[in-house]
C-alpha positions as a Python dict, from the first residue, in 0.01 Angstrom:
ca = {
    (1, 'M'): (0, 0, 0),
    (2, 'P'): (-151, 292, 199),
    (3, 'E'): (82, 513, 398),
    (4, 'P'): (140, 391, 756),
    (5, 'N'): (-24, 592, 1033),
    (6, 'A'): (259, 514, 1275),
    (7, 'P'): (638, 465, 1240),
    (8, 'L'): (612, 86, 1225),
    (9, 'A'): (809, -145, 998),
    (10, 'V'): (632, -369, 748),
    (11, 'D'): (698, -684, 549),
    (12, 'P'): (910, -581, 248),
    (13, 'E'): (676, -776, 19),
    (14, 'T'): (393, -535, 95),
    (15, 'L'): (588, -237, -36),
    (16, 'G'): (558, -345, -399),
    (17, 'F'): (895, -209, -511),
    (18, 'E'): (972, -220, -885),
    (19, 'R'): (1329, -88, -898),
    (20, 'V'): (1469, -190, -560),
    (21, 'G'): (1517, -523, -389),
    (22, 'Y'): (1458, -505, -15),
    (23, 'A'): (1509, -797, 223),
    (24, 'K'): (1528, -827, 601),
    (25, 'D'): (1692, -1112, 790),
    (26, 'A'): (1589, -1118, 1154),
    (27, 'S'): (1844, -1389, 1240),
    (28, 'S'): (2140, -1173, 1136),
    (29, 'G'): (1973, -839, 1200),
    (30, 'V'): (2066, -723, 849),
    (31, 'A'): (1846, -542, 599),
    (32, 'T'): (1975, -544, 240),
    (33, 'V'): (1871, -271, -3),
    (34, 'T'): (1960, -350, -365),
    (35, 'I'): (1927, -126, -670),
    (36, 'D'): (1774, -375, -913),
    (37, 'R'): (1840, -223, -1255),
    (38, 'P'): (2137, -422, -1388),
    (39, 'Q'): (2032, -357, -1749),
    (40, 'V'): (2133, 10, -1700),
    (41, 'L'): (2423, -61, -1463),
    (42, 'N'): (2199, 13, -1163),
    (43, 'A'): (2153, 378, -1254),
    (44, 'F'): (1877, 541, -1057),
    (45, 'D'): (1572, 707, -1202),
    (46, 'F'): (1306, 897, -1009),
    (47, 'L'): (1119, 584, -900),
    (48, 'T'): (1441, 421, -781),
    (49, 'L'): (1516, 721, -561),
    (50, 'R'): (1166, 710, -410),
    (51, 'E'): (1189, 338, -340),
    (52, 'L'): (1536, 366, -187),
    (53, 'G'): (1410, 637, 46),
    (54, 'R'): (1112, 426, 153),
    (55, 'A'): (1333, 122, 215),
    (56, 'F'): (1570, 326, 430),
    (57, 'E'): (1274, 465, 623),
    (58, 'D'): (1136, 117, 691),
    (59, 'A'): (1477, -16, 799),
    (60, 'S'): (1511, 277, 1036),
    (61, 'W'): (1177, 188, 1197),
    (62, 'D'): (1248, -186, 1235),
    (63, 'D'): (1391, -274, 1577),
    (64, 'T'): (1493, -619, 1456),
    (65, 'I'): (1736, -461, 1211),
    (66, 'A'): (2081, -366, 1340),
    (67, 'V'): (2272, -306, 1016),
    (68, 'V'): (2171, -193, 667),
    (69, 'V'): (2366, -310, 360),
    (70, 'V'): (2334, -112, 36),
    (71, 'T'): (2433, -274, -293),
    (72, 'G'): (2354, -321, -662),
    (73, 'E'): (2217, -619, -852),
    (74, 'G'): (2456, -834, -1055),
    (75, 'D'): (2833, -828, -1089),
    (76, 'R'): (2892, -534, -1323),
    (77, 'A'): (2789, -229, -1124),
    (78, 'F'): (2712, -102, -775),
    (79, 'C'): (2549, 213, -911),
    (80, 'T'): (2638, 446, -1197),
    (81, 'G'): (2441, 746, -1075),
    (82, 'A'): (2159, 919, -1259),
    (83, 'D'): (1992, 743, -1551),
    (84, 'L'): (2091, 961, -1848),
    (85, 'D'): (1803, 825, -2057),
    (86, 'E'): (1567, 979, -1805),
    (87, 'Q'): (1784, 1291, -1772),
    (88, 'A'): (1751, 1347, -2147),
    (89, 'T'): (1376, 1394, -2101),
    (90, 'M'): (1416, 1651, -1824),
    (91, 'G'): (1574, 1935, -2018),
    (92, 'A'): (1246, 2095, -2123),
    (93, 'T'): (1180, 2279, -1796),
    (94, 'T'): (1390, 2347, -1489),
    (95, 'G'): (1109, 2222, -1266),
    (96, 'Q'): (1149, 1863, -1384),
    (97, 'Y'): (1507, 1836, -1262),
    (98, 'W'): (1430, 2036, -946),
    (99, 'R'): (1169, 1778, -846),
    (100, 'W'): (1404, 1489, -933),
    (101, 'M'): (1680, 1642, -722),
    (102, 'G'): (1433, 1674, -434),
    (103, 'A'): (1384, 1297, -437),
    (104, 'F'): (1761, 1250, -449),
    (105, 'I'): (1812, 1472, -144),
    (106, 'E'): (1531, 1301, 48),
    (107, 'M'): (1682, 959, -23),
    (108, 'H'): (2022, 1074, 104),
    (109, 'D'): (1876, 1230, 416),
    (110, 'R'): (1690, 912, 505),
    (111, 'L'): (2006, 706, 455),
    (112, 'R'): (2232, 929, 664),
    (113, 'N'): (1971, 968, 938),
    (114, 'I'): (1875, 601, 950),
    (115, 'G'): (2003, 566, 1307),
    (116, 'K'): (2189, 241, 1235),
    (117, 'P'): (2526, 156, 1082),
    (118, 'T'): (2523, 122, 704),
    (119, 'V'): (2761, -71, 481),
    (120, 'A'): (2806, -17, 107),
    (121, 'R'): (2864, -351, -65),
    (122, 'I'): (3034, -220, -380),
    (123, 'N'): (2996, -516, -614),
    (124, 'G'): (3103, -344, -935),
    (125, 'I'): (3177, -8, -1094),
    (126, 'C'): (3075, 287, -883),
    (127, 'V'): (3026, 609, -1078),
    (128, 'G'): (2897, 958, -1004),
    (129, 'G'): (2591, 941, -782),
    (130, 'G'): (2689, 583, -705),
    (131, 'N'): (2999, 711, -530),
    (132, 'E'): (2788, 967, -349),
    (133, 'L'): (2563, 682, -237),
    (134, 'Q'): (2851, 474, -102),
    (135, 'M'): (3002, 779, 70),
    (136, 'A'): (2669, 838, 246),
    (137, 'C'): (2710, 495, 406),
    (138, 'D'): (2923, 458, 719),
    (139, 'L'): (3154, 189, 583),
    (140, 'S'): (3224, 41, 242),
    (141, 'I'): (3371, -275, 92),
    (142, 'L'): (3487, -272, -271),
    (143, 'V'): (3560, -568, -498),
    (144, 'D'): (3912, -566, -639),
    (145, 'D'): (3807, -577, -1005),
    (146, 'A'): (3595, -259, -1007),
    (147, 'Y'): (3667, 113, -991),
    (148, 'I'): (3522, 441, -865),
    (149, 'R'): (3483, 741, -1092),
    (150, 'H'): (3315, 1078, -1133),
    (151, 'V'): (3219, 1206, -1478),
    (152, 'G'): (2993, 1505, -1409),
    (153, 'P'): (3214, 1769, -1579),
    (154, 'E'): (3217, 1545, -1887),
    (155, 'H'): (2844, 1467, -1889),
    (156, 'G'): (2675, 1797, -1816),
    (157, 'S'): (2643, 1791, -1438),
    (158, 'V'): (2817, 1901, -1122),
    (159, 'P'): (2871, 1631, -856),
    (160, 'A'): (2713, 1839, -582),
    (161, 'G'): (2490, 1563, -445),
    (162, 'G'): (2752, 1459, -189),
    (163, 'A'): (3082, 1448, -377),
    (164, 'T'): (3177, 1816, -362),
    (165, 'Q'): (3068, 1819, 2),
    (166, 'W'): (3215, 1493, 132),
    (167, 'L'): (3516, 1401, -79),
    (168, 'P'): (3736, 1675, 74),
    (169, 'I'): (3645, 1538, 419),
    (170, 'L'): (3717, 1177, 323),
    (171, 'V'): (4025, 1205, 101),
    (172, 'G'): (4148, 1565, 137),
    (173, 'D'): (4110, 1871, -83),
    (174, 'R'): (4374, 1798, -348),
    (175, 'R'): (4261, 1440, -401),
    (176, 'A'): (3897, 1549, -415),
    (177, 'R'): (3985, 1799, -688),
    (178, 'E'): (4172, 1529, -879),
    (179, 'I'): (3877, 1289, -863),
    (180, 'L'): (3615, 1547, -961),
    (181, 'M'): (3806, 1757, -1214),
    (182, 'L'): (4008, 1493, -1402),
    (183, 'C'): (3726, 1233, -1406),
    (184, 'E'): (3976, 946, -1407),
    (185, 'P'): (3894, 599, -1269),
    (186, 'I'): (4011, 540, -914),
    (187, 'K'): (4139, 184, -887),
    (188, 'P'): (4058, -22, -577),
    (189, 'I'): (4404, -5, -418),
    (190, 'Q'): (4408, 372, -469),
    (191, 'A'): (4058, 407, -324),
    (192, 'L'): (4171, 212, -18),
    (193, 'D'): (4493, 409, 22),
    (194, 'W'): (4305, 739, -5),
    (195, 'G'): (4041, 638, 251),
    (196, 'L'): (3757, 635, 0),
    (197, 'V'): (3666, 278, 102),
    (198, 'N'): (3737, 63, 408),
    (199, 'R'): (3813, -275, 252),
    (200, 'V'): (3910, -412, -89),
    (201, 'V'): (3849, -783, -137),
    (202, 'P'): (3836, -1044, -413),
    (203, 'R'): (3486, -1094, -549),
    (204, 'A'): (3471, -1445, -399),
    (205, 'D'): (3521, -1294, -52),
    (206, 'L'): (3278, -1005, -81),
    (207, 'D'): (2972, -1156, 87),
    (208, 'E'): (3168, -1313, 370),
    (209, 'T'): (3348, -983, 438),
    (210, 'V'): (3018, -792, 441),
    (211, 'A'): (2860, -1050, 674),
    (212, 'T'): (3159, -1037, 911),
    (213, 'M'): (3151, -658, 924),
    (214, 'A'): (2773, -660, 982),
    (215, 'A'): (2809, -912, 1267),
    (216, 'N'): (3078, -694, 1423),
    (217, 'L'): (2852, -389, 1403),
    (218, 'R'): (2558, -581, 1547),
    (219, 'A'): (2767, -665, 1853),
    (220, 'K'): (2758, -302, 1970),
    (221, 'L'): (2522, -109, 2195),
    (222, 'P'): (2254, 25, 1958),
    (223, 'E'): (2186, 361, 2125),
    (224, 'A'): (2555, 432, 2182),
    (225, 'L'): (2632, 342, 1821),
    (226, 'R'): (2347, 557, 1693),
    (227, 'Y'): (2475, 863, 1878),
    (228, 'T'): (2833, 791, 1774),
    (229, 'K'): (2709, 800, 1416),
    (230, 'T'): (2522, 1126, 1481),
    (231, 'Q'): (2840, 1288, 1609),
    (232, 'L'): (3051, 1151, 1323),
    (233, 'N'): (2800, 1290, 1073),
    (234, 'W'): (2841, 1647, 1199),
    (235, 'W'): (3095, 1765, 941),
    (236, 'R'): (2917, 1589, 657),
    (237, 'D'): (2581, 1730, 764),
    (238, 'L'): (2726, 2081, 793),
    (239, 'A'): (2874, 2075, 444),
    (240, 'W'): (2558, 1917, 301),
    (241, 'S'): (2311, 2154, 465),
    (242, 'Q'): (2506, 2464, 359),
    (243, 'T'): (2528, 2368, -9),
    (244, 'V'): (2274, 2114, -133),
    (245, 'T'): (1967, 2337, -165),
    (246, 'H'): (2173, 2587, -364),
    (247, 'A'): (2304, 2298, -575),
    (248, 'R'): (1949, 2179, -635),
    (249, 'D'): (1848, 2515, -783),
    (250, 'W'): (2166, 2562, -987),
    (251, 'L'): (2149, 2210, -1130),
    (252, 'A'): (1782, 2259, -1215),
    (253, 'I'): (1857, 2580, -1403),
    (254, 'H'): (2159, 2423, -1574),
    (255, 'S'): (1954, 2121, -1684),
    (256, 'T'): (1824, 2331, -1976),
    (257, 'A'): (2165, 2476, -2067),
    (258, 'D'): (2359, 2419, -2389),
    (259, 'E'): (2626, 2230, -2196),
    (260, 'T'): (2382, 1979, -2053),
    (261, 'R'): (2198, 1923, -2380),
    (262, 'E'): (2523, 1868, -2569),
    (263, 'A'): (2675, 1641, -2304),
    (264, 'V'): (2368, 1418, -2278),
    (265, 'A'): (2340, 1400, -2657),
    (266, 'A'): (2710, 1307, -2679),
    (267, 'F'): (2658, 1029, -2428),
    (268, 'H'): (2374, 879, -2628),
    (269, 'E'): (2562, 918, -2956),
    (270, 'K'): (2875, 763, -2800),
    (271, 'R'): (3103, 1054, -2882),
    (272, 'A'): (3289, 1326, -2698),
    (273, 'P'): (3104, 1652, -2631),
    (274, 'R'): (3194, 1937, -2867),
    (275, 'Y'): (3392, 2126, -2605),
    (276, 'E'): (3533, 2394, -2834),
    (277, 'E'): (3191, 2474, -2979),
    (278, 'L'): (3059, 2519, -2625),
    (279, 'R'): (3353, 2746, -2541),
    (280, 'R'): (3277, 2960, -2847),
    (281, 'L'): (2914, 2989, -2739),
    (282, 'Q'): (3023, 3089, -2390),
    (283, 'A'): (3249, 3356, -2540),
    (284, 'G'): (2955, 3501, -2733),
    (285, 'A'): (3082, 3396, -3076),
    (286, 'G'): (2739, 3275, -3184),
    (287, 'R'): (2616, 2935, -3290),
    (288, 'V'): (2797, 2736, -3558),
    (289, 'C'): (2659, 2431, -3734),
    (290, 'A'): (2863, 2130, -3627),
    (291, 'S'): (2820, 1971, -3972),
    (292, 'C'): (2900, 2251, -4215),
    (293, 'G'): (3076, 2508, -3993),
}
């Protein structure tokens, strides 16, 4: 479909999305944006990021839409962050990751600046960039048989696409360090207690709880709610704007590093990274064959 020449919403069917489900319900005033890659636990690749950003843009332009719900397809995962199969192909040049991170940042900016309340419907495990996605939403509802986790320091990345910026604001500095440095699963009751999510519900109650919250949000003055959101975003926007472009460049450079190559290879080979070998390299001890020593 050609680019619109005015900020006007369109029928979702005309957008031709391949990775994202996008539906609008005028009767409820809810737009639902769904990452539709259940075969890879709703991890996002470059095309997914582009389609998410376009869906958020369209929802922002549609005056019939009062609330935007963000979720993942299926029951296993909300979103597990970056697709490591795609990431494995991006270690040849720093420019590949730099461009990918640009799409990630643009998607986040369109979501945060959508001008309407957003609800994360966390229907399954929520890992890495998936947690950054749900944190970018205003409110979140988590099923009670899932968990939230960050794994960047184990898989060759730094969670600087929202987590390092926003977790200290949401849960406090010490808890943010625990989540990001220990990489342990955060169970639903803990996520609720720490303020990482707003509601924890049984899976059978998820859709009804989301619908009730959306109806409550719809019954608010739209301009007043939009500006309330703008004011509430101030601290998040400040932290984001001061760090994310630097993070984009550092992550791009690090995408070709020994750490990243080893961590991605370990993921695909279903083993732990060779941490001690990497430490020896960092100390200048030279390269040692992992097989023969």
